PDB file of C-alpha atoms and ligand atoms in Angstrom:
ATOM      1  CA  MET Y   1     -10.933  19.777  -5.768  1.00 64.00           C
ATOM      2  CA  THR Y   2      -7.374  18.728  -6.766  1.00 70.00           C
ATOM      3  CA  PRO Y   3      -7.129  14.964  -7.230  1.00 75.00           C
ATOM      4  CA  PRO Y   4      -4.853  13.046  -4.822  1.00 85.00           C
ATOM      5  CA  ARG Y   5      -1.202  12.836  -5.895  1.00 89.00           C
ATOM      6  CA  PRO Y   6      -0.720   9.264  -7.118  1.00 97.00           C
ATOM      7  CA  LEU Y   7       1.394   6.846  -5.129  1.00 98.00           C
ATOM      8  CA  ILE Y   8       3.008   3.697  -6.512  1.00 98.00           C
ATOM      9  CA  ALA Y   9       4.285   1.521  -3.664  1.00 99.00           C
ATOM     10  CA  GLY Y  10       6.202  -1.741  -3.959  1.00 98.00           C
ATOM     11  CA  ASN Y  11       5.627  -4.436  -1.352  1.00 98.00           C
ATOM     12  CA  TRP Y  12       8.629  -6.753  -1.327  1.00 98.00           C
ATOM     13  CA  LYS Y  13       6.937  -9.034   1.239  1.00 98.00           C
ATOM     14  CA  MET Y  14       9.427 -11.551   2.692  1.00 98.00           C
ATOM     15  CA  HIS Y  15      11.787 -11.256  -0.281  1.00 98.00           C
ATOM     16  CA  GLY Y  16      15.215  -9.709  -0.344  1.00 97.00           C
ATOM     17  CA  LEU Y  17      18.643 -10.013   1.197  1.00 98.00           C
ATOM     18  CA  ALA Y  18      21.223  -7.233   1.104  1.00 98.00           C
ATOM     19  CA  ALA Y  19      22.065  -8.058  -2.533  1.00 98.00           C
ATOM     20  CA  ALA Y  20      18.528  -7.006  -3.503  1.00 98.00           C
ATOM     21  CA  LEU Y  21      19.429  -3.400  -2.683  1.00 98.00           C
ATOM     22  CA  GLU Y  22      20.943  -3.327  -6.177  1.00 98.00           C
ATOM     23  CA  GLU Y  23      17.367  -3.325  -7.545  1.00 98.00           C
ATOM     24  CA  ALA Y  24      16.492  -0.358  -5.313  1.00 98.00           C
ATOM     25  CA  ARG Y  25      19.604   1.489  -6.499  1.00 98.00           C
ATOM     26  CA  ALA Y  26      18.751   0.686 -10.117  1.00 98.00           C
ATOM     27  CA  LEU Y  27      15.231   2.056  -9.618  1.00 98.00           C
ATOM     28  CA  ALA Y  28      16.626   5.249  -8.076  1.00 98.00           C
ATOM     29  CA  GLY Y  29      18.894   5.639 -11.110  1.00 98.00           C
ATOM     30  CA  LEU Y  30      15.987   5.241 -13.531  1.00 98.00           C
ATOM     31  CA  LEU Y  31      13.916   7.803 -11.601  1.00 98.00           C
ATOM     32  CA  LYS Y  32      16.798  10.246 -11.468  1.00 98.00           C
ATOM     33  CA  ALA Y  33      17.191  10.037 -15.243  1.00 98.00           C
ATOM     34  CA  GLN Y  34      13.450  10.636 -15.701  1.00 97.00           C
ATOM     35  CA  PRO Y  35      11.429  11.723 -12.650  1.00 96.00           C
ATOM     36  CA  ALA Y  36       8.005  10.122 -12.173  1.00 97.00           C
ATOM     37  CA  ALA Y  37       4.619  11.814 -12.017  1.00 97.00           C
ATOM     38  CA  ALA Y  38       3.719   9.647  -9.026  1.00 98.00           C
ATOM     39  CA  ARG Y  39       5.278   9.416  -5.583  1.00 98.00           C
ATOM     40  CA  VAL Y  40       7.239   6.181  -5.374  1.00 98.00           C
ATOM     41  CA  ALA Y  41       7.798   3.982  -2.317  1.00 98.00           C
ATOM     42  CA  LEU Y  42       9.498   0.663  -1.641  1.00 98.00           C
ATOM     43  CA  CYS Y  43       8.491  -1.452   1.346  1.00 99.00           C
ATOM     44  CA  PRO Y  44      11.245  -4.023   1.917  1.00 98.00           C
ATOM     45  CA  PRO Y  45      11.437  -6.519   4.783  1.00 98.00           C
ATOM     46  CA  ALA Y  46      12.153  -4.755   8.109  1.00 98.00           C
ATOM     47  CA  THR Y  47      15.714  -6.100   8.054  1.00 98.00           C
ATOM     48  CA  LEU Y  48      16.500  -4.030   4.956  1.00 98.00           C
ATOM     49  CA  ILE Y  49      14.921  -0.700   5.898  1.00 98.00           C
ATOM     50  CA  ASP Y  50      18.029   0.825   7.436  1.00 98.00           C
ATOM     51  CA  GLN Y  51      20.327  -0.301   4.616  1.00 98.00           C
ATOM     52  CA  MET Y  52      17.821   0.775   1.980  1.00 98.00           C
ATOM     53  CA  ALA Y  53      17.508   4.199   3.599  1.00 98.00           C
ATOM     54  CA  TRP Y  54      21.266   4.623   3.193  1.00 98.00           C
ATOM     55  CA  ALA Y  55      21.293   3.204  -0.317  1.00 98.00           C
ATOM     56  CA  LEU Y  56      18.497   5.573  -1.447  1.00 98.00           C
ATOM     57  CA  LYS Y  57      19.647   8.692   0.405  1.00 97.00           C
ATOM     58  CA  GLY Y  58      19.036  11.720  -1.842  1.00 97.00           C
ATOM     59  CA  SER Y  59      16.653   9.809  -4.127  1.00 98.00           C
ATOM     60  CA  ASP Y  60      12.918  10.446  -4.529  1.00 95.00           C
ATOM     61  CA  ILE Y  61      11.976   6.962  -3.293  1.00 98.00           C
ATOM     62  CA  ALA Y  62      10.299   6.800   0.114  1.00 98.00           C
ATOM     63  CA  ILE Y  63      10.704   3.688   2.245  1.00 98.00           C
ATOM     64  CA  GLY Y  64       7.924   1.852   4.039  1.00 98.00           C
ATOM     65  CA  GLY Y  65       7.492  -0.973   6.511  1.00 98.00           C
ATOM     66  CA  GLN Y  66       5.071  -3.845   5.897  1.00 98.00           C
ATOM     67  CA  ASP Y  67       3.500  -3.966   9.370  1.00 98.00           C
ATOM     68  CA  CYS Y  68       4.042  -2.608  12.864  1.00 98.00           C
ATOM     69  CA  ARG Y  69       2.942  -3.280  16.394  1.00 98.00           C
ATOM     70  CA  ALA Y  70       0.466  -0.741  17.847  1.00 98.00           C
ATOM     71  CA  GLU Y  71       2.544  -0.091  20.984  1.00 98.00           C
ATOM     72  CA  ALA Y  72       5.689   2.050  20.886  1.00 98.00           C
ATOM     73  CA  SER Y  73       7.791  -0.447  22.881  1.00 98.00           C
ATOM     74  CA  GLY Y  74       7.399  -3.251  25.404  1.00 98.00           C
ATOM     75  CA  ALA Y  75       7.671  -6.975  26.040  1.00 98.00           C
ATOM     76  CA  PHE Y  76       6.534  -8.085  22.573  1.00 98.00           C
ATOM     77  CA  THR Y  77       9.180 -10.509  21.389  1.00 98.00           C
ATOM     78  CA  GLY Y  78       9.708 -10.460  17.655  1.00 97.00           C
ATOM     79  CA  ASP Y  79       7.524  -7.430  16.978  1.00 98.00           C
ATOM     80  CA  VAL Y  80       8.556  -4.053  15.575  1.00 98.00           C
ATOM     81  CA  SER Y  81       6.971  -0.710  16.502  1.00 98.00           C
ATOM     82  CA  ALA Y  82       6.199   2.209  14.204  1.00 98.00           C
ATOM     83  CA  GLU Y  83       8.817   4.240  16.096  1.00 98.00           C
ATOM     84  CA  MET Y  84      11.428   1.582  15.247  1.00 98.00           C
ATOM     85  CA  LEU Y  85      10.503   1.635  11.558  1.00 98.00           C
ATOM     86  CA  LYS Y  86      10.721   5.416  11.547  1.00 98.00           C
ATOM     87  CA  ASP Y  87      14.052   5.316  13.362  1.00 98.00           C
ATOM     88  CA  ALA Y  88      15.388   2.910  10.723  1.00 98.00           C
ATOM     89  CA  GLY Y  89      14.402   5.260   7.879  1.00 98.00           C
ATOM     90  CA  ALA Y  90      10.795   4.468   6.989  1.00 98.00           C
ATOM     91  CA  ALA Y  91       8.262   7.170   6.132  1.00 98.00           C
ATOM     92  CA  LEU Y  92       5.272   4.889   5.466  1.00 98.00           C
ATOM     93  CA  VAL Y  93       3.903   1.574   6.649  1.00 99.00           C
ATOM     94  CA  ILE Y  94       1.543  -0.944   5.032  1.00 99.00           C
ATOM     95  CA  LEU Y  95      -1.115  -2.047   7.540  1.00 98.00           C
ATOM     96  CA  GLY Y  96      -3.840  -4.691   7.379  1.00 98.00           C
ATOM     97  CA  HIS Y  97      -2.412  -6.506   4.338  1.00 98.00           C
ATOM     98  CA  SER Y  98      -4.563  -9.583   3.663  1.00 98.00           C
ATOM     99  CA  GLU Y  99      -1.543 -11.830   4.297  1.00 98.00           C
ATOM    100  CA  ARG Y 100      -1.398 -10.360   7.853  1.00 98.00           C
ATOM    101  CA  ARG Y 101      -5.155 -10.562   8.300  1.00 97.00           C
ATOM    102  CA  ALA Y 102      -5.172 -14.230   7.179  1.00 96.00           C
ATOM    103  CA  GLY Y 103      -1.845 -15.418   8.588  1.00 96.00           C
ATOM    104  CA  HIS Y 104      -1.827 -13.475  11.868  1.00 96.00           C
ATOM    105  CA  GLY Y 105      -5.548 -13.141  12.555  1.00 96.00           C
ATOM    106  CA  GLU Y 106      -5.530  -9.350  12.381  1.00 98.00           C
ATOM    107  CA  SER Y 107      -8.988  -7.809  12.769  1.00 98.00           C
ATOM    108  CA  ASP Y 108     -10.111  -4.367  11.640  1.00 98.00           C
ATOM    109  CA  ALA Y 109      -9.775  -3.227  15.274  1.00 98.00           C
ATOM    110  CA  ASP Y 110      -6.161  -4.487  15.363  1.00 98.00           C
ATOM    111  CA  VAL Y 111      -5.435  -2.616  12.145  1.00 98.00           C
ATOM    112  CA  ALA Y 112      -7.050   0.568  13.505  1.00 98.00           C
ATOM    113  CA  ALA Y 113      -4.830   0.368  16.618  1.00 98.00           C
ATOM    114  CA  LYS Y 114      -1.753  -0.019  14.402  1.00 98.00           C
ATOM    115  CA  VAL Y 115      -2.853   3.015  12.368  1.00 98.00           C
ATOM    116  CA  VAL Y 116      -2.924   5.049  15.596  1.00 98.00           C
ATOM    117  CA  GLY Y 117       0.578   3.768  16.385  1.00 98.00           C
ATOM    118  CA  ALA Y 118       1.826   4.702  12.917  1.00 98.00           C
ATOM    119  CA  LEU Y 119       0.421   8.232  13.191  1.00 98.00           C
ATOM    120  CA  ARG Y 120       1.952   8.623  16.664  1.00 98.00           C
ATOM    121  CA  ALA Y 121       5.371   7.789  15.185  1.00 98.00           C
ATOM    122  CA  GLY Y 122       4.894  10.088  12.181  1.00 98.00           C
ATOM    123  CA  LEU Y 123       4.505   7.312   9.604  1.00 98.00           C
ATOM    124  CA  GLU Y 124       2.028   7.510   6.726  1.00 98.00           C
ATOM    125  CA  PRO Y 125      -0.216   4.428   6.859  1.00 98.00           C
ATOM    126  CA  ILE Y 126      -1.263   2.536   3.726  1.00 98.00           C
ATOM    127  CA  VAL Y 127      -4.311   0.637   4.951  1.00 98.00           C
ATOM    128  CA  CYS Y 128      -5.262  -2.465   2.942  1.00 98.00           C
ATOM    129  CA  VAL Y 129      -8.804  -3.708   2.421  1.00 98.00           C
ATOM    130  CA  GLY Y 130     -10.227  -6.333   0.090  1.00 98.00           C
ATOM    131  CA  GLU Y 131     -12.778  -9.095  -0.281  1.00 98.00           C
ATOM    132  CA  SER Y 132     -12.260 -12.838  -0.695  1.00 98.00           C
ATOM    133  CA  LEU Y 133     -13.375 -14.690  -3.833  1.00 97.00           C
ATOM    134  CA  ALA Y 134     -16.291 -16.241  -1.924  1.00 98.00           C
ATOM    135  CA  GLU Y 135     -17.420 -12.803  -0.782  1.00 98.00           C
ATOM    136  CA  ARG Y 136     -17.238 -11.451  -4.329  1.00 98.00           C
ATOM    137  CA  ARG Y 137     -19.103 -14.449  -5.757  1.00 97.00           C
ATOM    138  CA  ALA Y 138     -21.794 -14.014  -3.114  1.00 98.00           C
ATOM    139  CA  GLY Y 139     -22.246 -10.391  -4.226  1.00 98.00           C
ATOM    140  CA  HIS Y 140     -20.955  -8.964  -0.943  1.00 98.00           C
ATOM    141  CA  ALA Y 141     -17.676  -7.434  -2.090  1.00 98.00           C
ATOM    142  CA  ILE Y 142     -18.634  -3.782  -1.632  1.00 98.00           C
ATOM    143  CA  ASP Y 143     -20.313  -4.373   1.750  1.00 98.00           C
ATOM    144  CA  VAL Y 144     -17.287  -6.304   3.024  1.00 98.00           C
ATOM    145  CA  VAL Y 145     -14.805  -3.666   1.906  1.00 98.00           C
ATOM    146  CA  GLN Y 146     -16.899  -0.784   3.244  1.00 97.00           C
ATOM    147  CA  GLY Y 147     -17.039  -2.615   6.588  1.00 98.00           C
ATOM    148  CA  GLN Y 148     -13.229  -2.864   6.575  1.00 98.00           C
ATOM    149  CA  VAL Y 149     -12.863   0.812   5.667  1.00 98.00           C
ATOM    150  CA  ARG Y 150     -15.128   1.811   8.549  1.00 97.00           C
ATOM    151  CA  GLY Y 151     -13.500  -0.595  11.016  1.00 98.00           C
ATOM    152  CA  ALA Y 152      -9.833  -0.169  10.166  1.00 98.00           C
ATOM    153  CA  LEU Y 153      -9.665   3.620   9.689  1.00 98.00           C
ATOM    154  CA  PRO Y 154      -9.827   5.401  13.063  1.00 98.00           C
ATOM    155  CA  ALA Y 155     -11.090   8.978  13.472  1.00 97.00           C
ATOM    156  CA  ASP Y 156      -7.472   9.967  14.252  1.00 97.00           C
ATOM    157  CA  LEU Y 157      -6.847   9.971  10.488  1.00 97.00           C
ATOM    158  CA  ALA Y 158      -8.842  13.197   9.982  1.00 96.00           C
ATOM    159  CA  GLY Y 159      -6.467  15.821   8.627  1.00 95.00           C
ATOM    160  CA  ARG Y 160      -3.601  13.310   8.319  1.00 96.00           C
ATOM    161  CA  THR Y 161      -1.829  11.933   5.251  1.00 97.00           C
ATOM    162  CA  PHE Y 162      -2.635   8.301   4.516  1.00 98.00           C
ATOM    163  CA  ALA Y 163      -3.603   5.961   1.686  1.00 98.00           C
ATOM    164  CA  VAL Y 164      -6.072   3.124   1.291  1.00 98.00           C
ATOM    165  CA  ALA Y 165      -5.160   0.129  -0.875  1.00 98.00           C
ATOM    166  CA  TYR Y 166      -8.015  -1.898  -2.359  1.00 98.00           C
ATOM    167  CA  GLU Y 167      -6.575  -5.377  -2.807  1.00 98.00           C
ATOM    168  CA  PRO Y 168      -9.025  -8.163  -3.644  1.00 98.00           C
ATOM    169  CA  VAL Y 169      -7.574 -11.152  -1.780  1.00 98.00           C
ATOM    170  CA  TRP Y 170      -8.090 -13.433  -4.781  1.00 98.00           C
ATOM    171  CA  ALA Y 171      -6.137 -11.098  -7.067  1.00 98.00           C
ATOM    172  CA  ILE Y 172      -2.983 -10.984  -4.934  1.00 98.00           C
ATOM    173  CA  GLY Y 173      -0.191 -13.023  -6.494  1.00 97.00           C
ATOM    174  CA  SER Y 174      -2.686 -14.948  -8.646  1.00 97.00           C
ATOM    175  CA  GLY Y 175      -2.358 -13.224 -12.004  1.00 97.00           C
ATOM    176  CA  LEU Y 176      -6.110 -12.519 -11.821  1.00 97.00           C
ATOM    177  CA  THR Y 177      -7.550  -9.010 -11.724  1.00 97.00           C
ATOM    178  CA  PRO Y 178     -11.121  -7.757 -11.358  1.00 98.00           C
ATOM    179  CA  ARG Y 179     -12.981  -6.281 -14.315  1.00 98.00           C
ATOM    180  CA  LEU Y 180     -12.189  -2.595 -14.683  1.00 98.00           C
ATOM    181  CA  ALA Y 181     -15.827  -1.766 -13.977  1.00 98.00           C
ATOM    182  CA  ASP Y 182     -15.608  -3.649 -10.668  1.00 98.00           C
ATOM    183  CA  ILE Y 183     -12.453  -1.763  -9.687  1.00 98.00           C
ATOM    184  CA  GLU Y 184     -14.214   1.502 -10.546  1.00 98.00           C
ATOM    185  CA  ALA Y 185     -17.301   0.629  -8.503  1.00 98.00           C
ATOM    186  CA  MET Y 186     -15.204  -0.382  -5.504  1.00 98.00           C
ATOM    187  CA  HIS Y 187     -13.032   2.729  -5.598  1.00 98.00           C
ATOM    188  CA  ALA Y 188     -16.134   4.931  -5.865  1.00 98.00           C
ATOM    189  CA  ALA Y 189     -17.631   3.215  -2.807  1.00 98.00           C
ATOM    190  CA  ILE Y 190     -14.393   3.658  -0.834  1.00 98.00           C
ATOM    191  CA  ARG Y 191     -14.172   7.309  -1.898  1.00 98.00           C
ATOM    192  CA  ALA Y 192     -17.733   7.939  -0.713  1.00 98.00           C
ATOM    193  CA  ASP Y 193     -16.910   6.393   2.673  1.00 98.00           C
ATOM    194  CA  LEU Y 194     -13.678   8.376   2.994  1.00 98.00           C
ATOM    195  CA  ILE Y 195     -15.452  11.657   2.271  1.00 97.00           C
ATOM    196  CA  GLU Y 196     -18.230  10.813   4.707  1.00 97.00           C
ATOM    197  CA  ALA Y 197     -15.752   9.925   7.457  1.00 97.00           C
ATOM    198  CA  PHE Y 198     -13.005  12.492   6.880  1.00 97.00           C
ATOM    199  CA  GLY Y 199     -14.436  15.296   4.702  1.00 95.00           C
ATOM    200  CA  PRO Y 200     -11.776  17.063   2.600  1.00 94.00           C
ATOM    201  CA  THR Y 201      -9.072  14.671   3.870  1.00 93.00           C
ATOM    202  CA  GLY Y 202     -11.132  11.828   2.442  1.00 96.00           C
ATOM    203  CA  ALA Y 203     -11.305  13.515  -0.950  1.00 96.00           C
ATOM    204  CA  ALA Y 204      -7.522  14.006  -1.019  1.00 96.00           C
ATOM    205  CA  THR Y 205      -6.572  10.493   0.138  1.00 97.00           C
ATOM    206  CA  PRO Y 206      -5.073   8.285  -2.586  1.00 98.00           C
ATOM    207  CA  ILE Y 207      -6.930   5.017  -3.134  1.00 98.00           C
ATOM    208  CA  LEU Y 208      -4.483   2.490  -4.566  1.00 98.00           C
ATOM    209  CA  TYR Y 209      -5.393  -0.675  -6.421  1.00 98.00           C
ATOM    210  CA  GLY Y 210      -3.370  -3.789  -5.614  1.00 98.00           C
ATOM    211  CA  GLY Y 211      -3.462  -7.352  -6.911  1.00 98.00           C
ATOM    212  CA  SER Y 212      -1.460  -8.708  -9.867  1.00 98.00           C
ATOM    213  CA  VAL Y 213      -0.545  -5.283 -11.264  1.00 98.00           C
ATOM    214  CA  LYS Y 214       2.047  -5.853 -13.997  1.00 98.00           C
ATOM    215  CA  PRO Y 215       3.625  -3.740 -16.736  1.00 98.00           C
ATOM    216  CA  ALA Y 216       1.096  -5.278 -19.154  1.00 98.00           C
ATOM    217  CA  ASN Y 217      -2.053  -4.198 -17.254  1.00 98.00           C
ATOM    218  CA  ALA Y 218      -0.873  -1.158 -15.261  1.00 98.00           C
ATOM    219  CA  ARG Y 219      -1.913   1.491 -17.768  1.00 98.00           C
ATOM    220  CA  GLU Y 220      -5.562   0.397 -18.043  1.00 98.00           C
ATOM    221  CA  ILE Y 221      -5.937  -0.118 -14.284  1.00 98.00           C
ATOM    222  CA  LEU Y 222      -4.323   3.199 -13.391  1.00 98.00           C
ATOM    223  CA  ALA Y 223      -6.644   4.997 -15.843  1.00 98.00           C
ATOM    224  CA  VAL Y 224      -9.763   3.887 -13.930  1.00 98.00           C
ATOM    225  CA  ALA Y 225     -11.608   6.701 -12.127  1.00 97.00           C
ATOM    226  CA  ASP Y 226     -10.499   7.136  -8.508  1.00 97.00           C
ATOM    227  CA  VAL Y 227      -7.540   4.773  -8.896  1.00 98.00           C
ATOM    228  CA  ASN Y 228      -4.774   6.983  -7.535  1.00 98.00           C
ATOM    229  CA  GLY Y 229      -1.881   4.570  -7.729  1.00 98.00           C
ATOM    230  CA  ALA Y 230      -0.988   0.969  -7.030  1.00 98.00           C
ATOM    231  CA  LEU Y 231       0.348  -1.329  -4.358  1.00 98.00           C
ATOM    232  CA  VAL Y 232       2.538  -3.785  -6.244  1.00 98.00           C
ATOM    233  CA  GLY Y 233       3.929  -7.059  -4.944  1.00 98.00           C
ATOM    234  CA  GLY Y 234       5.804  -9.395  -7.289  1.00 98.00           C
ATOM    235  CA  ALA Y 235       6.362  -6.851 -10.058  1.00 98.00           C
ATOM    236  CA  SER Y 236       8.085  -4.429  -7.658  1.00 98.00           C
ATOM    237  CA  LEU Y 237      11.031  -6.767  -7.090  1.00 98.00           C
ATOM    238  CA  LYS Y 238      12.695  -5.941 -10.400  1.00 98.00           C
ATOM    239  CA  ALA Y 239      13.481  -2.302 -11.165  1.00 98.00           C
ATOM    240  CA  THR Y 240      12.875  -2.784 -14.894  1.00 98.00           C
ATOM    241  CA  ASP Y 241       9.306  -4.077 -14.278  1.00 98.00           C
ATOM    242  CA  PHE Y 242       8.483  -1.629 -11.502  1.00 98.00           C
ATOM    243  CA  ILE Y 243       9.594   1.394 -13.505  1.00 98.00           C
ATOM    244  CA  GLU Y 244       7.155   0.459 -16.290  1.00 98.00           C
ATOM    245  CA  ILE Y 245       4.298   0.458 -13.778  1.00 98.00           C
ATOM    246  CA  ILE Y 246       5.481   3.766 -12.297  1.00 98.00           C
ATOM    247  CA  ARG Y 247       5.571   5.306 -15.760  1.00 98.00           C
ATOM    248  CA  ALA Y 248       2.084   4.034 -16.585  1.00 98.00           C
ATOM    249  CA  ILE Y 249       0.448   6.840 -14.592  1.00 94.00           C
TER     250      ILE Y 249
HETATM  251  C1  PEP W 301       0.519  -7.282  -2.583  1.00 51.36           C
HETATM  252  O1  PEP W 301       1.124  -8.135  -1.963  1.00 51.36           O
HETATM  253  O2  PEP W 301       0.129  -6.264  -1.986  1.00 51.36           O
HETATM  254  C2  PEP W 301       0.267  -7.487  -4.003  1.00 51.36           C
HETATM  255  C3  PEP W 301      -0.550  -6.663  -4.614  1.00 51.36           C
HETATM  256  O3  PEP W 301       0.915  -8.537  -4.601  1.00 51.36           O
HETATM  257  P1  PEP W 301       0.956  -8.878  -6.193  1.00 51.36           P
HETATM  258  O4  PEP W 301       1.193  -7.570  -6.920  1.00 51.36           O
HETATM  259  O5  PEP W 301       2.100  -9.814  -6.339  1.00 51.36           O
HETATM  260  O6  PEP W 301      -0.364  -9.459  -6.550  1.00 51.36           O
END
């Protein structure tokens, strides 16, 4: 079985005004000079998707949203649909990020509905899962994450292109990372669930690690079995940092 093609995706979160497009252009320049082994994506705030799509036209960098509403359109003030992200130039969308689960009360069922919306619009979902520090300390990390995988990944994903991002909540933005053996055990558990639920699609789905990935630790994390890329927050904001992570695989 051919291993999944790695994906390195940058999550800019709520960072970036138009001037930040210079970083995206710089990254495109670095990748043009030396193409990457991995697929590369940038997920800027929704306000920058259209401008970034223009700025990166002809480059190998795909653009992603950071969330979407499940419905295609309607009376949902302030929300953005998958169709709108696609129309603006996105090809992917991050769903179920822990900051959305915690700050907006998103459940696994909400995330699953958004995944269906993303697929309907032709976007590739990157579905985030991850345990809290209390759950890890209590020895429940794998059970919690497997529950999220089962609850947030609808059957509609069979035969479709998507990614799962394992992001321990306590590792995001903290500078802390799990032990490599814990990352390996978690990715193996997710892989087993993906294969059980989706067969060959599950074997071919990239499982990304996310949480304080930096140039200094990217190589050892990306070498762990069944780690098929990374979802990178803070270190994706600067092209010179992000390119080092991209080149670490
Ligand atoms: C993230 O927000 O998905 C993330 C992994 O952030 P950071 O790399 O900053 O920990």
